[in-house]
Every structure is written in C-alpha cells, then in structure tokens.
XYZ file of C-alpha atoms in Angstrom:
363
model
C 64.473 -73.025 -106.618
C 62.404 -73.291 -109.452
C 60.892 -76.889 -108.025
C 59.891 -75.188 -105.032
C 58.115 -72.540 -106.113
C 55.997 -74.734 -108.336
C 55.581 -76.837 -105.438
C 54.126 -73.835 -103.322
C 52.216 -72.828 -106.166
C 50.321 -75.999 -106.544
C 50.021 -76.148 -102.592
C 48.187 -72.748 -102.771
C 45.726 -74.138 -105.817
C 45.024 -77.064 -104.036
C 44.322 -75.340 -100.808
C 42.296 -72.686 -102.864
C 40.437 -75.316 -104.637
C 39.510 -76.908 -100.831
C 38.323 -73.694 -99.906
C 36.471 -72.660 -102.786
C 33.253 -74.637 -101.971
C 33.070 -73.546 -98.191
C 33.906 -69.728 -99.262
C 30.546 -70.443 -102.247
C 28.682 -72.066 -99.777
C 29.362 -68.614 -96.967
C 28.930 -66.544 -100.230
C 25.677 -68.046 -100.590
C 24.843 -68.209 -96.559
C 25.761 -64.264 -96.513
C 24.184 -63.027 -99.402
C 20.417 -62.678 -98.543
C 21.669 -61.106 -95.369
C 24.001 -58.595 -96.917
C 21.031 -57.567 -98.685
C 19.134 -56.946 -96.033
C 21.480 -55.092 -94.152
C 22.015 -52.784 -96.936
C 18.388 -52.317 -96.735
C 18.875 -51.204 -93.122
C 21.623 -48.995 -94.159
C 19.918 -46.922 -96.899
C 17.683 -44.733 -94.810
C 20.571 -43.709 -93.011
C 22.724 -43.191 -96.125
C 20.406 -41.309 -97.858
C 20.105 -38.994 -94.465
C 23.783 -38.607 -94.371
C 23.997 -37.777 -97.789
C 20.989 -35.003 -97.469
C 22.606 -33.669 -94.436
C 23.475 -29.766 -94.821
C 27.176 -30.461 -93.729
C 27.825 -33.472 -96.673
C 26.044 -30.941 -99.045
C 28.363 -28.089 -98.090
C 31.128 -30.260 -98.514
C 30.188 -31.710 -101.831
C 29.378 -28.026 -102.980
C 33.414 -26.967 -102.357
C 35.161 -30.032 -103.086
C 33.283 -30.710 -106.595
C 34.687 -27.532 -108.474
C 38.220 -28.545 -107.304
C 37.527 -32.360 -108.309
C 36.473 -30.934 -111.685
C 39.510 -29.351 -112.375
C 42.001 -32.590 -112.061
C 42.525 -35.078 -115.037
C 40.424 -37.680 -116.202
C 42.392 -40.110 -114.977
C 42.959 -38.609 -111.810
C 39.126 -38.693 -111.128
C 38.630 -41.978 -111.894
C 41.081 -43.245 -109.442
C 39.354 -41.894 -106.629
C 36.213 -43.629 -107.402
C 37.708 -46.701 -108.218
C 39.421 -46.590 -104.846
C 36.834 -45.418 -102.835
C 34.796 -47.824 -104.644
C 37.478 -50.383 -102.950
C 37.421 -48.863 -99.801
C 33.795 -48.492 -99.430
C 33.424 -52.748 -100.620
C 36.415 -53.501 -97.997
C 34.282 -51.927 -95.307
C 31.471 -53.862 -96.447
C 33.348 -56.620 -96.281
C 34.264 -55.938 -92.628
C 31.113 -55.093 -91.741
C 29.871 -58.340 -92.643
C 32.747 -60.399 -90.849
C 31.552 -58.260 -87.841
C 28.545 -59.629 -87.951
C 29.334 -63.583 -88.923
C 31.536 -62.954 -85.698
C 28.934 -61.547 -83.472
C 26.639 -64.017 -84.691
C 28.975 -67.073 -84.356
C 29.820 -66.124 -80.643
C 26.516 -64.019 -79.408
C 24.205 -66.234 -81.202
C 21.205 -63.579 -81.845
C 18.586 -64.659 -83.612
C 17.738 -62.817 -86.933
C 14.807 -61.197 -85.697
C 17.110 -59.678 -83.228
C 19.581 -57.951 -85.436
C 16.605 -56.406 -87.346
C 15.270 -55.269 -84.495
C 18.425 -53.667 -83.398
C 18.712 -52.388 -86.373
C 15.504 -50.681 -86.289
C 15.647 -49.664 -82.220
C 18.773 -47.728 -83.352
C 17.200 -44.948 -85.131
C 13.949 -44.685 -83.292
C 16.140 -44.353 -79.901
C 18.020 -41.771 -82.092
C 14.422 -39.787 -83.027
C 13.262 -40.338 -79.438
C 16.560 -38.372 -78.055
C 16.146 -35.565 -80.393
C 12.897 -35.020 -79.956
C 13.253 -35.204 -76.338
C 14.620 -31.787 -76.078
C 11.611 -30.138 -78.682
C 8.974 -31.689 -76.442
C 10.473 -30.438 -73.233
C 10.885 -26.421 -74.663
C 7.498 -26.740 -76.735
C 5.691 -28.316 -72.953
C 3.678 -25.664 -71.401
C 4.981 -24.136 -68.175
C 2.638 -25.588 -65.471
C -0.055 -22.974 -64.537
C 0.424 -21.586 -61.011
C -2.057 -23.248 -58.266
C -5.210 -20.649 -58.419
C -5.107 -18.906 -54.969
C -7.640 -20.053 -52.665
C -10.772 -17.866 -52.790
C -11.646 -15.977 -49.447
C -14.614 -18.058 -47.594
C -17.841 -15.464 -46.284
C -17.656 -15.134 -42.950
C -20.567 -16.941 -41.322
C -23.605 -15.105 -40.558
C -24.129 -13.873 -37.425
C -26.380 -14.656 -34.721
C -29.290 -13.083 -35.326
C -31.157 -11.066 -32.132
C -33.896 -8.950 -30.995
C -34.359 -5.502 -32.920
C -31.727 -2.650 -33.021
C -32.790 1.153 -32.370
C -31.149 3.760 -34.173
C -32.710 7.490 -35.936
C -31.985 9.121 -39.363
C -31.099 12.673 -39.071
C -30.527 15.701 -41.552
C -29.408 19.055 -41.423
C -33.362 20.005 -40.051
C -32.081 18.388 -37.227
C -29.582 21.006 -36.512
C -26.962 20.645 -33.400
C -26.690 17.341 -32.137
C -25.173 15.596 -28.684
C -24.348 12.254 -30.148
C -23.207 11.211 -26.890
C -26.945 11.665 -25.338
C -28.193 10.000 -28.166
C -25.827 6.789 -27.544
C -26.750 6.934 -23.952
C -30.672 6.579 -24.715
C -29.996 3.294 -26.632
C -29.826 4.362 -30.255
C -27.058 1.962 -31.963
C -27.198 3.419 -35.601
C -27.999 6.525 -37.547
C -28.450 7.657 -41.541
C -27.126 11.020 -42.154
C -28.393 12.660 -45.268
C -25.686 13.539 -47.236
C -26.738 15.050 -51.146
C -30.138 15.921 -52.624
C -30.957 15.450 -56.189
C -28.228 17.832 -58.110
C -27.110 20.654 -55.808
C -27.970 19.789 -52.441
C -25.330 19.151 -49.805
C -26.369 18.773 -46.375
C -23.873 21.561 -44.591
C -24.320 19.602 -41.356
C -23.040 16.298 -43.553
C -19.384 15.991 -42.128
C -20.301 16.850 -37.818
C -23.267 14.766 -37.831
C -21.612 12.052 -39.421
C -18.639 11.904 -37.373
C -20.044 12.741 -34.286
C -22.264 10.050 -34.523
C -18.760 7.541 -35.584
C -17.004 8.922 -32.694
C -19.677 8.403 -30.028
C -20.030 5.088 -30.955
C -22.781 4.598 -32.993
C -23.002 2.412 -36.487
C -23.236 5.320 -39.309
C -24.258 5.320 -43.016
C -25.002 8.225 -45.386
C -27.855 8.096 -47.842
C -28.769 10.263 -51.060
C -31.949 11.967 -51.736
C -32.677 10.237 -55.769
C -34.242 13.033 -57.956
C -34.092 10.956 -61.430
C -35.801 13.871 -63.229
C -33.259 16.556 -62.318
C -29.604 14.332 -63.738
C -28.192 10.972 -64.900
C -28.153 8.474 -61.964
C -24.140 8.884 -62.690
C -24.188 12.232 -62.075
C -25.684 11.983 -58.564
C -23.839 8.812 -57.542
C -20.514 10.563 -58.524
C -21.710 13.703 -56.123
C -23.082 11.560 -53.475
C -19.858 9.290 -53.010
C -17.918 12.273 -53.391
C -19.414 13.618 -50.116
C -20.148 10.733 -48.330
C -16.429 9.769 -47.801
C -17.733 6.080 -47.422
C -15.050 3.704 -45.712
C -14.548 0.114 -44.884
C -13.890 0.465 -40.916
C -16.524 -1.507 -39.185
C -18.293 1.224 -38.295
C -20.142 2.779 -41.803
C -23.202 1.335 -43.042
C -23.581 0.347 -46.764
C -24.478 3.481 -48.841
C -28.132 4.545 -49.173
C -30.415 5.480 -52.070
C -33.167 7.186 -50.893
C -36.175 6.377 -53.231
C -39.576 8.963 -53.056
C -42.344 10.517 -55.013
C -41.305 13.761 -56.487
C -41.629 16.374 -53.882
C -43.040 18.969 -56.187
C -45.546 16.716 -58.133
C -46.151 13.786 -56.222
C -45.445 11.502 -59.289
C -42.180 9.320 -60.482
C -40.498 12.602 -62.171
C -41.409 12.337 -65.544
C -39.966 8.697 -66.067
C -41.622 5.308 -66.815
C -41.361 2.552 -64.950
C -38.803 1.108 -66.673
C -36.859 3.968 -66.965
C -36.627 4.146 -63.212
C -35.409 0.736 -63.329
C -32.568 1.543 -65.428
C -31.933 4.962 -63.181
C -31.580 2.643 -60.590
C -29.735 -0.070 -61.263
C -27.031 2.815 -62.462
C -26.915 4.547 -59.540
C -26.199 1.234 -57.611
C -24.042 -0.141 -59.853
C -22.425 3.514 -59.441
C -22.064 2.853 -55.833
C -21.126 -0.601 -55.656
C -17.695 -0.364 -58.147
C -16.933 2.857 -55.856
C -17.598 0.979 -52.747
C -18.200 -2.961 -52.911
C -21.158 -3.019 -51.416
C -24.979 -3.228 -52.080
C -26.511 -0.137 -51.658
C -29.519 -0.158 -49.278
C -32.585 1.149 -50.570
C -35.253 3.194 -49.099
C -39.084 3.240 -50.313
C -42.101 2.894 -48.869
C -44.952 0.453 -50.384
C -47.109 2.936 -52.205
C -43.469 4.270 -54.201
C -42.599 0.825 -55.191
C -45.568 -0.628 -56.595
C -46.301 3.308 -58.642
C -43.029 3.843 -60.022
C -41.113 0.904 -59.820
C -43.734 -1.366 -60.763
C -43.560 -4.086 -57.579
C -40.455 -5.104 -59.680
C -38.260 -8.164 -58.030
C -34.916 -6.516 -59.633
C -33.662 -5.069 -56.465
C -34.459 -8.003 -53.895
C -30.740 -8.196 -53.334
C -30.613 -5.310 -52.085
C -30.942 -4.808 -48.460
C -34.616 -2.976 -47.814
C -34.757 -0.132 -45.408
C -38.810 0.478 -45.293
C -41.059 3.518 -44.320
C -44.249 2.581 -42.803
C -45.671 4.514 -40.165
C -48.250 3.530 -37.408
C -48.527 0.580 -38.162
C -47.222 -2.843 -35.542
C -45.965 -4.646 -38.514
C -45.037 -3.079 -41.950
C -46.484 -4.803 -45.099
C -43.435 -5.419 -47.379
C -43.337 -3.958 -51.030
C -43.856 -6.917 -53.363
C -40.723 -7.418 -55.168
C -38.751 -7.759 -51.897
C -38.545 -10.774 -49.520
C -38.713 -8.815 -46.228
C -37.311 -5.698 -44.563
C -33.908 -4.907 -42.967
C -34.741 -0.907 -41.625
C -38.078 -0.055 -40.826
C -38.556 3.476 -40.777
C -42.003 3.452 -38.440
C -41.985 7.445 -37.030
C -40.893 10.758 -38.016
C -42.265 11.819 -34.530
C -40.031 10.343 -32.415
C -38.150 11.927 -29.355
C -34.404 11.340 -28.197
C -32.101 12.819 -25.593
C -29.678 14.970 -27.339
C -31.995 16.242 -29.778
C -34.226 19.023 -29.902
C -37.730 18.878 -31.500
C -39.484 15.737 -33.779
C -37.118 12.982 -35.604
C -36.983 9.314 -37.313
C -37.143 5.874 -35.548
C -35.842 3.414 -36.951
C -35.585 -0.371 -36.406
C -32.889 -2.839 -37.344
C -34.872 -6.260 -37.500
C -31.957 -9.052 -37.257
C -30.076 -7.560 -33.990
C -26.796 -5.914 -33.071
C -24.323 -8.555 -34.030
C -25.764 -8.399 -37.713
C -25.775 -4.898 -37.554
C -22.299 -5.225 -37.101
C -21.734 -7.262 -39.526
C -23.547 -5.201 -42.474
C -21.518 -2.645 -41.245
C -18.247 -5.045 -42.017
C-alpha cells in the first residue's frame, strides 16, 4: 500500500515535471495577451462599476459588510479574489480554444473587441437620434397660379352716376349699350349718397358691371376715417359683378387748392386710404384724377402706378396721361352725355382694354 502510493506519487512528479516547460512556455505565449485583454476589459469595468445600480448596491451592502468580523471580511475577498482569477482563467482558455479552432488573427480579436462597444453606443444612441430628429415639415401647399389675362378688345361704354342723377331705368340704360357704371357712394365726412343702395343694385340686377367710389376730402378727416365710412356703405363684394373700390381724387371744391396739405402729405393720405381699402377688400383701389390734380397736389408722383387709373379729360380724342402713371384704364371724357333711361346731362365713360377685361377686373 505504502509502495504504491509512492509509486503514484513519483508518477505525478514526473508527469508534472514533463509538463512544467510546455505550461511556462503557454504561460509565457498567454501573458502579453492576457494583458491586453485586460486592457480591453477596463473601460467596461470601470463603467460597470460607475453604473447607478452597482453604486446603489455597494451603498446597502457596505454597512452590513462592516458589521461582520474581521475574519469574516477577509474571506470574501480572498474568495472572490479566487473566483474572479478562476474566471480569468476561463476566459483565457476560451480564447486559446477559439483561437486554436477559429484561427482569427490578432488584429481580429482587437477589433472585436473594440466593434463591441461602439455597436453598443451606436444602439443606444439610435433611439436619442430618432426622438431628438425633427418631424419632417409638411409639403408647402401649392400657391394659386393668376389666371391669365384676358383677351383684350375694343373699348367698353359705361356712365358714373350720383344721387343728382335722381330716378334711374337701369334696364334702358343696359339696352343703349352701357356695360358699367360708378355709383357715388360717401363724400368727405358726412355725405352719404341717399340714392347709394337703388342705384347700385339696380344697376347689378340689370346687368351691368358696378363699382362704388368715394368723394376724398383729406382736409375734413384721417384717410381712416373716410375709408372706414366709405366701405361701410359701399357693401363691396367679390361676385363677378362689382368693380374694385374707387377713390375719387379732386381740387377742393371750396378753394380750388389740395386742402391745406403738402404734397407729401397727400401722399401719405393716400396711400392710407388704399391701404384702408385693400385689407377690407383685396383689391387695388382705382383712382380717379385728372392731369392738372396730379401734377398740383400729388406732385406727378409714380407711387400709385399700380393702381388702376380711371382719368377725366374732356374734349379731347385722346387724353394725355398724368405723369406718374403708365396709361389709363377709365377715361372719363363728358359730363354732357345723354342715355336712355336717364333724364337730363351725365358722365361717359370709356373702358380702354374691352369687355372680357372688364370682366375680369371685376373678378
């Protein structure tokens, strides 16, 4: 009994003493790559050990581990100290294996070894980059197009009428060719044509293109004032059949001059009063004035030359156009003229660019 176990003991120190220089030489093989891989391995320790979960659990475990003996601590250690070396250990058997039979090169197991985490970052931030990504902006609707101009044609007929014109039969006046009429609506301040509302609509509802137009006294209120009043009574509305809204620009009746005001502050006066109509309305206002008026008071100023131009010139075969403006629309040419369905003296007017554009304004 006691031969054989010294034989088996010298079996096992001879085998040891065989294996001893292989297990130095793997020792030796190993080490530079253990090293490395513990490299690998410390970024990610050092992130476990930071995370909030390890450090809650460290924070209630270490008053309990405080309390126990001495050598109670230690043993832990010392066997997790064992346990943590064993797993080494396995760890780098795993990888002799995986080398041995997969054959990677050691580039390759570095580079897995870095691909892992950056796959890792790349998943998590996945997510953040997908809630902080803007939500794509809705197409912008497609703008309406203009409608193309119409044809243009030989001059329109039409009158301008106000309540001097007393009762009219709109339906005469339609039958003796007139297309179009202005209706005087306000005056300066106070003045409301009583007559406003039939001659309006009669003219509408016998067929005729209609458009109401203020008489401007810049002297007497703010241009607010009597573009509030005037669109107020006008009732202006976007039916195909009312002509853009008029301001009426003239001396002053009782002086002859531009009421008091400079030329530049019947710019402004202007350009308020239109603005005025055009947020009410949408459109351009159309403005009446005859040469002498524009170049006095408004100074031949360009400013308006957006603006359709409805122009008072009498007995003459072509009116001369106020400088500032590129041509006329209206041409006022008589305040003598005669038409069926109305009694005594009234305005002629022309429309230069035909019916169809007439129409159109009217739009």
């Amino acid at each position: 009994m006691r031969s054989a176990a010294l034989r088996a003991d010298q079996a096992l120190r001879a085998a040891v003493d065989r294996v001893r220089p292989a297990a130095h030489r793997v020792g030796e093989w190993l080490a530079p790559l253990i090293q490395r891989v513990l490299q690998w391995l410390a970024p990610l320790l050092q992130r476990i050990q930071e995370a909030p979960v390890v450090r809650r659990l460290r924070e209630r475990v270490a008053p309990h581990v405080d309390k126990l003996p001495e050598s109670v601590r230690r043993a832990p250690r010392t066997r997790s100290m064992q346990v943590g070396a064993a797993v080494a250990a396995v760890g780098v058997v795993g990888l002799v294996i995986g080398s041995a039979t997969s054959g990677p090169a050691e580039t390759e197991v570095h580079e897995a070894a870095m691909e892992a985490p950056i796959q890792q970052q790349q998943a998590q931030a996945a997510p953040e980059q997908a809630a902080q990504a803007p939500a794509a902006e809705a197409a912008p609707a497609p703008q309406a197009q203009p409608a193309p101009e119409a044809p243009l044609g030989p001059p329109v007929e039409g009158i301008d009428v106000s309540n001097h014109n007393g009762d009219i039969d709109w339906r005469q006046v339609a039958a003796d060719g007139k297309k179009f009429t202005f209706v005087l609506a306000t005056d300066g301040t106070s003045f409301t044509n009583p007559r406003y509302s039939e001659q309006y609509h009669g003219a509408k509802d016998a067929g005729l293109i209609a458009g109401a137009y203020h008489f401007a006294r810049p002297g007497s209120s703010s241009a607010e004032v009597q573009a509030e009043r005037f669109l107020n009574t006008a009732d202006y509305q976007s039916d195909g059949k009312t002509l853009p809204p008029v301001l009426d620009l003239e001396v002053d009746p009782n002086s002859g001059g531009c009421y008091g005001l400079s030329v530049s502050d019947m710019h402004l006066w202007t350009k308020t009063f239109n603005d005025k109509v055009k947020e009410r309305t949408g459109k351009e206002p159309i403005i009446y004035a005859n040469p002498s008026f524009w170049r006095q008071c408004m100074g031949g100023t360009d400013t308006f030359d957006g603006h359709p131009l409805w122009l008072a010139s009498y007995e003459v075969d072509s009116p001369a156009v106020p400088g500032g403006f590129s041509d006329w629309d209206f041409w006022q040419y008589t305040d003598k003229g005669k038409v069926a369905g109305i009694g005594g003296n009234t305005d002629l007017n022309q429309y230069q660019q035909g019916f169809e554009r007439l129409k159109q304004l009217a739009g």
